[in-house]
Amino acid sequence: MMQIPRRSAARCLPTISTTVRSKPQARPRILRVLIGLLVLAFWICVWQLCAMAVGRAVVLPSPLAVAARFAALARTAGFWRALGGSLSRVTAGYLLGTLGGIAVGICMFFVRPVRTLLSPLLTVIRSTPVASFIILTLVMMKNAHIPTFITFLMVFPMLAGCTCNALGETDPTLLEAAEIYHVRGFARFRALYLPSIEPTLRSQALTALGFAWKAGVAAEVLCYPRDSIGLHLHDAKAHLETTDLFAYTLLVILVSLALEKCLRLLLSRGGAK
């Protein structure tokens, strides 16, 4: 039986021990949850103190009053119809903007005249306030379609510009190798360009989702289509029902967090495959 020299074994031991020590220890998940709950409790206490200092529910209702009103609204059919209507409009605009933005971004990168033609338009869309677009569209289309269109306008330039820029950052060494081995067309796009833009697109898709949801609800507030969260926010503001206003705002925040969590989970599973 062959024996390992003592010097060789001795040299291996420091390497093994160093590797074990350098292994990062994951932060306990329960600790992160506890810290998050403590931070949330702190800001709820600040909110409660401010409400007590103001002393007028019509100006600033207490957290308990908002929570009770939220629970009461959640037991009504109108609450869920509004949630479903807003989700359907924003989702449609987000999907159209994402798919259209990626397709146009690819065209802008590979076809220079398309980039020259569309770059000023994308710049104008990014620079124009959301409220201006909403007011302009009020005289051009039905109220029910405005939130979807506004959501599309917010997402489309983000994904188009991101896709075009990410394609331009593909490793030139890999492109030279593909040229040498005559890898062209869709095979080159799938092997080189797609892996290059995928991480950037995932990050941008998450960012765009938050903008899409807020812009869609803002459009609903100004055009108040039927069965929408924006309509309830508008009515609560018009009738000085501040508790309802806070309750529906809480709904907007919770849905935004849930959508981001779901999309992040979906993208992580897609990346694992």
PDB file of C-alpha atoms in Angstrom:
ATOM      1  CA  MET A   1       0.000   0.000   0.000  1.00  0.00           C
ATOM      2  CA  MET A   2       1.474   3.385  -1.071  1.00  0.00           C
ATOM      3  CA  GLN A   3       2.111   5.841   1.761  1.00  0.00           C
ATOM      4  CA  ILE A   4       1.746   9.596   1.398  1.00  0.00           C
ATOM      5  CA  PRO A   5       4.901  11.473   2.431  1.00  0.00           C
ATOM      6  CA  ARG A   6       4.531  13.407   5.663  1.00  0.00           C
ATOM      7  CA  ARG A   7       5.632  16.665   4.074  1.00  0.00           C
ATOM      8  CA  SER A   8       2.920  16.399   1.399  1.00  0.00           C
ATOM      9  CA  ALA A   9       0.272  15.662   4.008  1.00  0.00           C
ATOM     10  CA  ALA A  10       1.481  18.564   6.116  1.00  0.00           C
ATOM     11  CA  ARG A  11       1.229  20.900   3.166  1.00  0.00           C
ATOM     12  CA  CYS A  12      -2.367  19.833   2.514  1.00  0.00           C
ATOM     13  CA  LEU A  13      -3.560  20.501   6.057  1.00  0.00           C
ATOM     14  CA  PRO A  14      -3.229  24.317   6.029  1.00  0.00           C
ATOM     15  CA  THR A  15      -4.964  24.461   2.663  1.00  0.00           C
ATOM     16  CA  ILE A  16      -7.921  22.419   3.896  1.00  0.00           C
ATOM     17  CA  SER A  17      -8.260  24.388   7.130  1.00  0.00           C
ATOM     18  CA  THR A  18      -8.063  27.697   5.258  1.00  0.00           C
ATOM     19  CA  THR A  19     -10.776  26.607   2.864  1.00  0.00           C
ATOM     20  CA  VAL A  20     -13.089  25.615   5.696  1.00  0.00           C
ATOM     21  CA  ARG A  21     -12.512  28.858   7.582  1.00  0.00           C
ATOM     22  CA  SER A  22     -13.035  31.050   4.527  1.00  0.00           C
ATOM     23  CA  LYS A  23     -16.410  29.504   3.761  1.00  0.00           C
ATOM     24  CA  PRO A  24     -18.970  32.278   4.318  1.00  0.00           C
ATOM     25  CA  GLN A  25     -21.544  31.601   6.954  1.00  0.00           C
ATOM     26  CA  ALA A  26     -25.076  32.415   5.882  1.00  0.00           C
ATOM     27  CA  ARG A  27     -26.888  34.878   8.094  1.00  0.00           C
ATOM     28  CA  PRO A  28     -29.734  33.130   9.888  1.00  0.00           C
ATOM     29  CA  ARG A  29     -32.970  33.812   8.095  1.00  0.00           C
ATOM     30  CA  ILE A  30     -34.918  34.139  11.317  1.00  0.00           C
ATOM     31  CA  LEU A  31     -32.608  36.970  12.399  1.00  0.00           C
ATOM     32  CA  ARG A  32     -33.308  38.898   9.196  1.00  0.00           C
ATOM     33  CA  VAL A  33     -37.037  38.431   9.730  1.00  0.00           C
ATOM     34  CA  LEU A  34     -36.811  39.666  13.317  1.00  0.00           C
ATOM     35  CA  ILE A  35     -34.837  42.740  12.270  1.00  0.00           C
ATOM     36  CA  GLY A  36     -37.409  43.489   9.572  1.00  0.00           C
ATOM     37  CA  LEU A  37     -40.259  43.167  12.072  1.00  0.00           C
ATOM     38  CA  LEU A  38     -38.489  45.449  14.539  1.00  0.00           C
ATOM     39  CA  VAL A  39     -37.953  48.101  11.870  1.00  0.00           C
ATOM     40  CA  LEU A  40     -41.615  47.833  10.853  1.00  0.00           C
ATOM     41  CA  ALA A  41     -42.724  48.122  14.484  1.00  0.00           C
ATOM     42  CA  PHE A  42     -40.536  51.209  14.931  1.00  0.00           C
ATOM     43  CA  TRP A  43     -42.143  53.068  12.026  1.00  0.00           C
ATOM     44  CA  ILE A  44     -45.636  52.021  13.085  1.00  0.00           C
ATOM     45  CA  CYS A  45     -44.899  53.508  16.514  1.00  0.00           C
ATOM     46  CA  VAL A  46     -43.701  56.720  14.852  1.00  0.00           C
ATOM     47  CA  TRP A  47     -46.926  56.793  12.830  1.00  0.00           C
ATOM     48  CA  GLN A  48     -49.000  56.269  15.990  1.00  0.00           C
ATOM     49  CA  LEU A  49     -47.194  59.056  17.826  1.00  0.00           C
ATOM     50  CA  CYS A  50     -47.718  61.437  14.912  1.00  0.00           C
ATOM     51  CA  ALA A  51     -51.421  60.537  14.778  1.00  0.00           C
ATOM     52  CA  MET A  52     -51.748  61.180  18.510  1.00  0.00           C
ATOM     53  CA  ALA A  53     -49.953  64.513  18.156  1.00  0.00           C
ATOM     54  CA  VAL A  54     -52.233  65.626  15.305  1.00  0.00           C
ATOM     55  CA  GLY A  55     -55.348  64.360  17.075  1.00  0.00           C
ATOM     56  CA  ARG A  56     -57.557  64.474  13.971  1.00  0.00           C
ATOM     57  CA  ALA A  57     -58.352  61.283  12.076  1.00  0.00           C
ATOM     58  CA  VAL A  58     -59.398  63.266   9.018  1.00  0.00           C
ATOM     59  CA  VAL A  59     -55.799  64.508   8.730  1.00  0.00           C
ATOM     60  CA  LEU A  60     -53.826  61.486   9.942  1.00  0.00           C
ATOM     61  CA  PRO A  61     -55.634  58.326  11.078  1.00  0.00           C
ATOM     62  CA  SER A  62     -53.960  55.905  13.459  1.00  0.00           C
ATOM     63  CA  PRO A  63     -52.417  52.614  12.267  1.00  0.00           C
ATOM     64  CA  LEU A  64     -55.068  50.642  14.144  1.00  0.00           C
ATOM     65  CA  ALA A  65     -57.892  52.557  12.453  1.00  0.00           C
ATOM     66  CA  VAL A  66     -56.340  51.998   9.023  1.00  0.00           C
ATOM     67  CA  ALA A  67     -55.832  48.287   9.704  1.00  0.00           C
ATOM     68  CA  ALA A  68     -59.435  47.911  10.876  1.00  0.00           C
ATOM     69  CA  ARG A  69     -60.732  49.739   7.806  1.00  0.00           C
ATOM     70  CA  PHE A  70     -58.512  47.655   5.526  1.00  0.00           C
ATOM     71  CA  ALA A  71     -59.930  44.465   7.034  1.00  0.00           C
ATOM     72  CA  ALA A  72     -63.478  45.774   6.604  1.00  0.00           C
ATOM     73  CA  LEU A  73     -62.876  46.695   2.960  1.00  0.00           C
ATOM     74  CA  ALA A  74     -61.301  43.303   2.278  1.00  0.00           C
ATOM     75  CA  ARG A  75     -64.641  41.691   3.123  1.00  0.00           C
ATOM     76  CA  THR A  76     -66.433  43.560   0.325  1.00  0.00           C
ATOM     77  CA  ALA A  77     -66.756  42.440  -3.288  1.00  0.00           C
ATOM     78  CA  GLY A  78     -65.877  45.896  -4.617  1.00  0.00           C
ATOM     79  CA  PHE A  79     -62.458  45.691  -2.980  1.00  0.00           C
ATOM     80  CA  TRP A  80     -61.540  42.531  -4.885  1.00  0.00           C
ATOM     81  CA  ARG A  81     -63.060  43.754  -8.140  1.00  0.00           C
ATOM     82  CA  ALA A  82     -60.927  46.883  -7.898  1.00  0.00           C
ATOM     83  CA  LEU A  83     -57.831  44.820  -7.168  1.00  0.00           C
ATOM     84  CA  GLY A  84     -58.516  42.472 -10.081  1.00  0.00           C
ATOM     85  CA  GLY A  85     -59.230  45.328 -12.477  1.00  0.00           C
ATOM     86  CA  SER A  86     -56.057  47.218 -11.592  1.00  0.00           C
ATOM     87  CA  LEU A  87     -53.930  44.084 -11.767  1.00  0.00           C
ATOM     88  CA  SER A  88     -55.278  43.127 -15.185  1.00  0.00           C
ATOM     89  CA  ARG A  89     -54.650  46.596 -16.660  1.00  0.00           C
ATOM     90  CA  VAL A  90     -51.154  46.978 -15.238  1.00  0.00           C
ATOM     91  CA  THR A  91     -50.164  43.410 -16.121  1.00  0.00           C
ATOM     92  CA  ALA A  92     -51.270  43.886 -19.723  1.00  0.00           C
ATOM     93  CA  GLY A  93     -49.295  47.119 -20.057  1.00  0.00           C
ATOM     94  CA  TYR A  94     -46.254  45.616 -18.361  1.00  0.00           C
ATOM     95  CA  LEU A  95     -46.167  42.548 -20.604  1.00  0.00           C
ATOM     96  CA  LEU A  96     -46.669  44.624 -23.755  1.00  0.00           C
ATOM     97  CA  GLY A  97     -43.965  47.073 -22.703  1.00  0.00           C
ATOM     98  CA  THR A  98     -41.512  44.332 -21.734  1.00  0.00           C
ATOM     99  CA  LEU A  99     -41.912  42.188 -24.842  1.00  0.00           C
ATOM    100  CA  GLY A 100     -42.122  45.190 -27.163  1.00  0.00           C
ATOM    101  CA  GLY A 101     -39.161  46.894 -25.504  1.00  0.00           C
ATOM    102  CA  ILE A 102     -36.938  43.826 -25.797  1.00  0.00           C
ATOM    103  CA  ALA A 103     -37.889  43.309 -29.453  1.00  0.00           C
ATOM    104  CA  VAL A 104     -37.318  46.966 -30.352  1.00  0.00           C
ATOM    105  CA  GLY A 105     -34.062  47.053 -28.372  1.00  0.00           C
ATOM    106  CA  ILE A 106     -32.739  44.122 -30.407  1.00  0.00           C
ATOM    107  CA  CYS A 107     -33.737  45.860 -33.639  1.00  0.00           C
ATOM    108  CA  MET A 108     -32.080  49.094 -32.491  1.00  0.00           C
ATOM    109  CA  PHE A 109     -28.802  47.304 -31.875  1.00  0.00           C
ATOM    110  CA  PHE A 110     -28.613  45.332 -35.104  1.00  0.00           C
ATOM    111  CA  VAL A 111     -30.239  47.908 -37.420  1.00  0.00           C
ATOM    112  CA  ARG A 112     -28.575  51.299 -36.986  1.00  0.00           C
ATOM    113  CA  PRO A 113     -31.255  53.334 -38.859  1.00  0.00           C
ATOM    114  CA  VAL A 114     -33.847  52.011 -36.402  1.00  0.00           C
ATOM    115  CA  ARG A 115     -31.689  53.202 -33.499  1.00  0.00           C
ATOM    116  CA  THR A 116     -31.251  56.624 -35.104  1.00  0.00           C
ATOM    117  CA  LEU A 117     -34.988  56.896 -35.678  1.00  0.00           C
ATOM    118  CA  LEU A 118     -36.228  55.704 -32.277  1.00  0.00           C
ATOM    119  CA  SER A 119     -33.607  57.099 -29.874  1.00  0.00           C
ATOM    120  CA  PRO A 120     -35.146  60.630 -29.820  1.00  0.00           C
ATOM    121  CA  LEU A 121     -38.601  59.146 -29.222  1.00  0.00           C
ATOM    122  CA  LEU A 122     -37.382  57.082 -26.270  1.00  0.00           C
ATOM    123  CA  THR A 123     -35.658  60.155 -24.842  1.00  0.00           C
ATOM    124  CA  VAL A 124     -38.872  62.180 -25.093  1.00  0.00           C
ATOM    125  CA  ILE A 125     -40.896  59.439 -23.389  1.00  0.00           C
ATOM    126  CA  ARG A 126     -38.384  59.195 -20.530  1.00  0.00           C
ATOM    127  CA  SER A 127     -38.292  62.968 -20.050  1.00  0.00           C
ATOM    128  CA  THR A 128     -42.049  63.622 -20.100  1.00  0.00           C
ATOM    129  CA  PRO A 129     -43.863  63.497 -16.729  1.00  0.00           C
ATOM    130  CA  VAL A 130     -46.394  60.705 -16.293  1.00  0.00           C
ATOM    131  CA  ALA A 131     -49.154  63.191 -15.491  1.00  0.00           C
ATOM    132  CA  SER A 132     -48.649  64.917 -18.859  1.00  0.00           C
ATOM    133  CA  PHE A 133     -49.146  61.656 -20.723  1.00  0.00           C
ATOM    134  CA  ILE A 134     -52.256  60.873 -18.688  1.00  0.00           C
ATOM    135  CA  ILE A 135     -53.833  64.265 -19.412  1.00  0.00           C
ATOM    136  CA  LEU A 136     -52.996  63.986 -23.116  1.00  0.00           C
ATOM    137  CA  THR A 137     -54.492  60.514 -23.389  1.00  0.00           C
ATOM    138  CA  LEU A 138     -57.707  61.586 -21.642  1.00  0.00           C
ATOM    139  CA  VAL A 139     -58.859  63.163 -24.915  1.00  0.00           C
ATOM    140  CA  MET A 140     -57.519  60.393 -27.156  1.00  0.00           C
ATOM    141  CA  MET A 141     -58.820  57.098 -25.780  1.00  0.00           C
ATOM    142  CA  LYS A 142     -61.308  55.512 -23.420  1.00  0.00           C
ATOM    143  CA  ASN A 143     -60.626  55.789 -19.704  1.00  0.00           C
ATOM    144  CA  ALA A 144     -60.473  52.016 -19.288  1.00  0.00           C
ATOM    145  CA  HIS A 145     -57.507  51.792 -21.690  1.00  0.00           C
ATOM    146  CA  ILE A 146     -55.442  54.672 -20.314  1.00  0.00           C
ATOM    147  CA  PRO A 147     -53.791  52.812 -17.373  1.00  0.00           C
ATOM    148  CA  THR A 148     -52.635  50.023 -19.698  1.00  0.00           C
ATOM    149  CA  PHE A 149     -51.228  52.520 -22.187  1.00  0.00           C
ATOM    150  CA  ILE A 150     -49.470  54.562 -19.487  1.00  0.00           C
ATOM    151  CA  THR A 151     -47.959  51.407 -18.005  1.00  0.00           C
ATOM    152  CA  PHE A 152     -46.727  50.449 -21.463  1.00  0.00           C
ATOM    153  CA  LEU A 153     -45.133  53.884 -21.915  1.00  0.00           C
ATOM    154  CA  MET A 154     -43.259  53.573 -18.627  1.00  0.00           C
ATOM    155  CA  VAL A 155     -41.904  50.088 -19.306  1.00  0.00           C
ATOM    156  CA  PHE A 156     -41.206  50.197 -23.055  1.00  0.00           C
ATOM    157  CA  PRO A 157     -38.331  52.755 -23.128  1.00  0.00           C
ATOM    158  CA  MET A 158     -36.675  51.188 -20.087  1.00  0.00           C
ATOM    159  CA  LEU A 159     -36.509  47.722 -21.654  1.00  0.00           C
ATOM    160  CA  ALA A 160     -35.682  48.983 -25.150  1.00  0.00           C
ATOM    161  CA  GLY A 161     -32.729  51.086 -24.010  1.00  0.00           C
ATOM    162  CA  CYS A 162     -31.538  48.440 -21.574  1.00  0.00           C
ATOM    163  CA  THR A 163     -31.605  45.699 -24.223  1.00  0.00           C
ATOM    164  CA  CYS A 164     -29.754  47.786 -26.794  1.00  0.00           C
ATOM    165  CA  ASN A 165     -27.050  48.843 -24.315  1.00  0.00           C
ATOM    166  CA  ALA A 166     -26.624  45.333 -22.904  1.00  0.00           C
ATOM    167  CA  LEU A 167     -26.137  43.882 -26.383  1.00  0.00           C
ATOM    168  CA  GLY A 168     -23.387  46.424 -26.984  1.00  0.00           C
ATOM    169  CA  GLU A 169     -21.505  45.156 -23.920  1.00  0.00           C
ATOM    170  CA  THR A 170     -21.064  41.625 -25.275  1.00  0.00           C
ATOM    171  CA  ASP A 171     -17.453  40.440 -24.985  1.00  0.00           C
ATOM    172  CA  PRO A 172     -15.709  41.351 -28.280  1.00  0.00           C
ATOM    173  CA  THR A 173     -13.300  38.426 -27.859  1.00  0.00           C
ATOM    174  CA  LEU A 174     -16.203  35.997 -28.015  1.00  0.00           C
ATOM    175  CA  LEU A 175     -17.551  37.769 -31.075  1.00  0.00           C
ATOM    176  CA  GLU A 176     -14.185  37.420 -32.802  1.00  0.00           C
ATOM    177  CA  ALA A 177     -14.115  33.720 -31.970  1.00  0.00           C
ATOM    178  CA  ALA A 178     -17.627  33.314 -33.357  1.00  0.00           C
ATOM    179  CA  GLU A 179     -16.525  35.027 -36.561  1.00  0.00           C
ATOM    180  CA  ILE A 180     -13.534  32.720 -36.904  1.00  0.00           C
ATOM    181  CA  TYR A 181     -15.662  29.605 -36.432  1.00  0.00           C
ATOM    182  CA  HIS A 182     -18.418  30.958 -38.685  1.00  0.00           C
ATOM    183  CA  VAL A 183     -21.089  31.058 -35.973  1.00  0.00           C
ATOM    184  CA  ARG A 184     -23.718  33.411 -37.345  1.00  0.00           C
ATOM    185  CA  GLY A 185     -27.396  34.242 -37.242  1.00  0.00           C
ATOM    186  CA  PHE A 186     -29.609  32.952 -34.467  1.00  0.00           C
ATOM    187  CA  ALA A 187     -26.940  30.508 -33.263  1.00  0.00           C
ATOM    188  CA  ARG A 188     -24.622  33.436 -32.479  1.00  0.00           C
ATOM    189  CA  PHE A 189     -27.421  35.379 -30.791  1.00  0.00           C
ATOM    190  CA  ARG A 190     -28.382  32.421 -28.603  1.00  0.00           C
ATOM    191  CA  ALA A 191     -24.804  31.470 -27.694  1.00  0.00           C
ATOM    192  CA  LEU A 192     -23.260  34.922 -27.198  1.00  0.00           C
ATOM    193  CA  TYR A 193     -25.734  37.783 -27.016  1.00  0.00           C
ATOM    194  CA  LEU A 194     -28.494  36.141 -24.970  1.00  0.00           C
ATOM    195  CA  PRO A 195     -26.263  35.128 -22.013  1.00  0.00           C
ATOM    196  CA  SER A 196     -24.775  38.627 -22.088  1.00  0.00           C
ATOM    197  CA  ILE A 197     -28.068  40.505 -21.777  1.00  0.00           C
ATOM    198  CA  GLU A 198     -29.971  38.080 -19.536  1.00  0.00           C
ATOM    199  CA  PRO A 199     -28.716  39.343 -16.119  1.00  0.00           C
ATOM    200  CA  THR A 200     -29.307  42.970 -17.101  1.00  0.00           C
ATOM    201  CA  LEU A 201     -32.800  42.218 -18.385  1.00  0.00           C
ATOM    202  CA  ARG A 202     -33.725  40.419 -15.170  1.00  0.00           C
ATOM    203  CA  SER A 203     -32.688  43.397 -13.059  1.00  0.00           C
ATOM    204  CA  GLN A 204     -34.399  45.894 -15.351  1.00  0.00           C
ATOM    205  CA  ALA A 205     -37.602  43.844 -15.450  1.00  0.00           C
ATOM    206  CA  LEU A 206     -37.826  44.019 -11.650  1.00  0.00           C
ATOM    207  CA  THR A 207     -37.208  47.762 -11.642  1.00  0.00           C
ATOM    208  CA  ALA A 208     -39.742  48.328 -14.406  1.00  0.00           C
ATOM    209  CA  LEU A 209     -42.415  46.377 -12.528  1.00  0.00           C
ATOM    210  CA  GLY A 210     -42.377  48.840  -9.634  1.00  0.00           C
ATOM    211  CA  PHE A 211     -42.628  51.804 -11.998  1.00  0.00           C
ATOM    212  CA  ALA A 212     -45.393  50.082 -13.956  1.00  0.00           C
ATOM    213  CA  TRP A 213     -47.583  49.449 -10.913  1.00  0.00           C
ATOM    214  CA  LYS A 214     -47.224  52.984  -9.544  1.00  0.00           C
ATOM    215  CA  ALA A 215     -47.773  54.602 -12.935  1.00  0.00           C
ATOM    216  CA  GLY A 216     -50.818  52.436 -13.624  1.00  0.00           C
ATOM    217  CA  VAL A 217     -52.473  53.324 -10.318  1.00  0.00           C
ATOM    218  CA  ALA A 218     -51.615  57.012 -10.810  1.00  0.00           C
ATOM    219  CA  ALA A 219     -53.328  56.891 -14.197  1.00  0.00           C
ATOM    220  CA  GLU A 220     -56.398  55.332 -12.584  1.00  0.00           C
ATOM    221  CA  VAL A 221     -56.556  58.158 -10.035  1.00  0.00           C
ATOM    222  CA  LEU A 222     -56.778  60.743 -12.821  1.00  0.00           C
ATOM    223  CA  CYS A 223     -59.034  58.862 -15.247  1.00  0.00           C
ATOM    224  CA  TYR A 224     -60.860  56.681 -12.633  1.00  0.00           C
ATOM    225  CA  PRO A 225     -61.947  53.708 -14.746  1.00  0.00           C
ATOM    226  CA  ARG A 226     -64.539  51.328 -13.376  1.00  0.00           C
ATOM    227  CA  ASP A 227     -63.380  48.639 -10.918  1.00  0.00           C
ATOM    228  CA  SER A 228     -59.990  50.119 -10.106  1.00  0.00           C
ATOM    229  CA  ILE A 229     -57.972  51.028  -7.037  1.00  0.00           C
ATOM    230  CA  GLY A 230     -57.432  54.486  -8.483  1.00  0.00           C
ATOM    231  CA  LEU A 231     -61.187  55.104  -8.547  1.00  0.00           C
ATOM    232  CA  HIS A 232     -61.454  54.293  -4.834  1.00  0.00           C
ATOM    233  CA  LEU A 233     -58.477  56.537  -4.074  1.00  0.00           C
ATOM    234  CA  HIS A 234     -60.120  59.363  -6.023  1.00  0.00           C
ATOM    235  CA  ASP A 235     -63.455  58.910  -4.229  1.00  0.00           C
ATOM    236  CA  ALA A 236     -61.784  58.732  -0.814  1.00  0.00           C
ATOM    237  CA  LYS A 237     -59.929  61.970  -1.500  1.00  0.00           C
ATOM    238  CA  ALA A 238     -63.057  63.708  -2.841  1.00  0.00           C
ATOM    239  CA  HIS A 239     -65.111  62.772   0.243  1.00  0.00           C
ATOM    240  CA  LEU A 240     -62.259  63.372   2.734  1.00  0.00           C
ATOM    241  CA  GLU A 241     -62.339  59.728   3.815  1.00  0.00           C
ATOM    242  CA  THR A 242     -58.718  59.726   4.906  1.00  0.00           C
ATOM    243  CA  THR A 243     -58.872  56.307   6.534  1.00  0.00           C
ATOM    244  CA  ASP A 244     -60.069  54.778   3.259  1.00  0.00           C
ATOM    245  CA  LEU A 245     -57.326  56.682   1.447  1.00  0.00           C
ATOM    246  CA  PHE A 246     -54.699  55.168   3.715  1.00  0.00           C
ATOM    247  CA  ALA A 247     -56.266  51.710   3.465  1.00  0.00           C
ATOM    248  CA  TYR A 248     -56.172  51.668  -0.336  1.00  0.00           C
ATOM    249  CA  THR A 249     -52.658  53.125  -0.284  1.00  0.00           C
ATOM    250  CA  LEU A 250     -51.684  50.229   1.963  1.00  0.00           C
ATOM    251  CA  LEU A 251     -53.195  47.889  -0.621  1.00  0.00           C
ATOM    252  CA  VAL A 252     -51.072  49.486  -3.361  1.00  0.00           C
ATOM    253  CA  ILE A 253     -47.924  48.980  -1.270  1.00  0.00           C
ATOM    254  CA  LEU A 254     -48.726  45.362  -0.399  1.00  0.00           C
ATOM    255  CA  VAL A 255     -49.524  44.464  -4.002  1.00  0.00           C
ATOM    256  CA  SER A 256     -46.315  46.118  -5.192  1.00  0.00           C
ATOM    257  CA  LEU A 257     -44.257  44.067  -2.730  1.00  0.00           C
ATOM    258  CA  ALA A 258     -46.101  40.872  -3.659  1.00  0.00           C
ATOM    259  CA  LEU A 259     -45.643  41.434  -7.391  1.00  0.00           C
ATOM    260  CA  GLU A 260     -41.928  42.086  -6.981  1.00  0.00           C
ATOM    261  CA  LYS A 261     -41.543  38.979  -4.823  1.00  0.00           C
ATOM    262  CA  CYS A 262     -43.409  36.801  -7.323  1.00  0.00           C
ATOM    263  CA  LEU A 263     -41.431  38.113 -10.291  1.00  0.00           C
ATOM    264  CA  ARG A 264     -38.134  37.690  -8.442  1.00  0.00           C
ATOM    265  CA  LEU A 265     -39.065  34.086  -7.620  1.00  0.00           C
ATOM    266  CA  LEU A 266     -40.145  33.437 -11.202  1.00  0.00           C
ATOM    267  CA  LEU A 267     -36.926  34.872 -12.631  1.00  0.00           C
ATOM    268  CA  SER A 268     -34.757  32.941 -10.178  1.00  0.00           C
ATOM    269  CA  ARG A 269     -36.457  29.676 -11.122  1.00  0.00           C
ATOM    270  CA  GLY A 270     -36.098  30.499 -14.795  1.00  0.00           C
ATOM    271  CA  GLY A 271     -32.403  31.214 -14.303  1.00  0.00           C
ATOM    272  CA  ALA A 272     -31.913  27.943 -12.415  1.00  0.00           C
ATOM    273  CA  LYS A 273     -33.269  26.011 -15.368  1.00  0.00           C
TER     274      LYS A 273
END
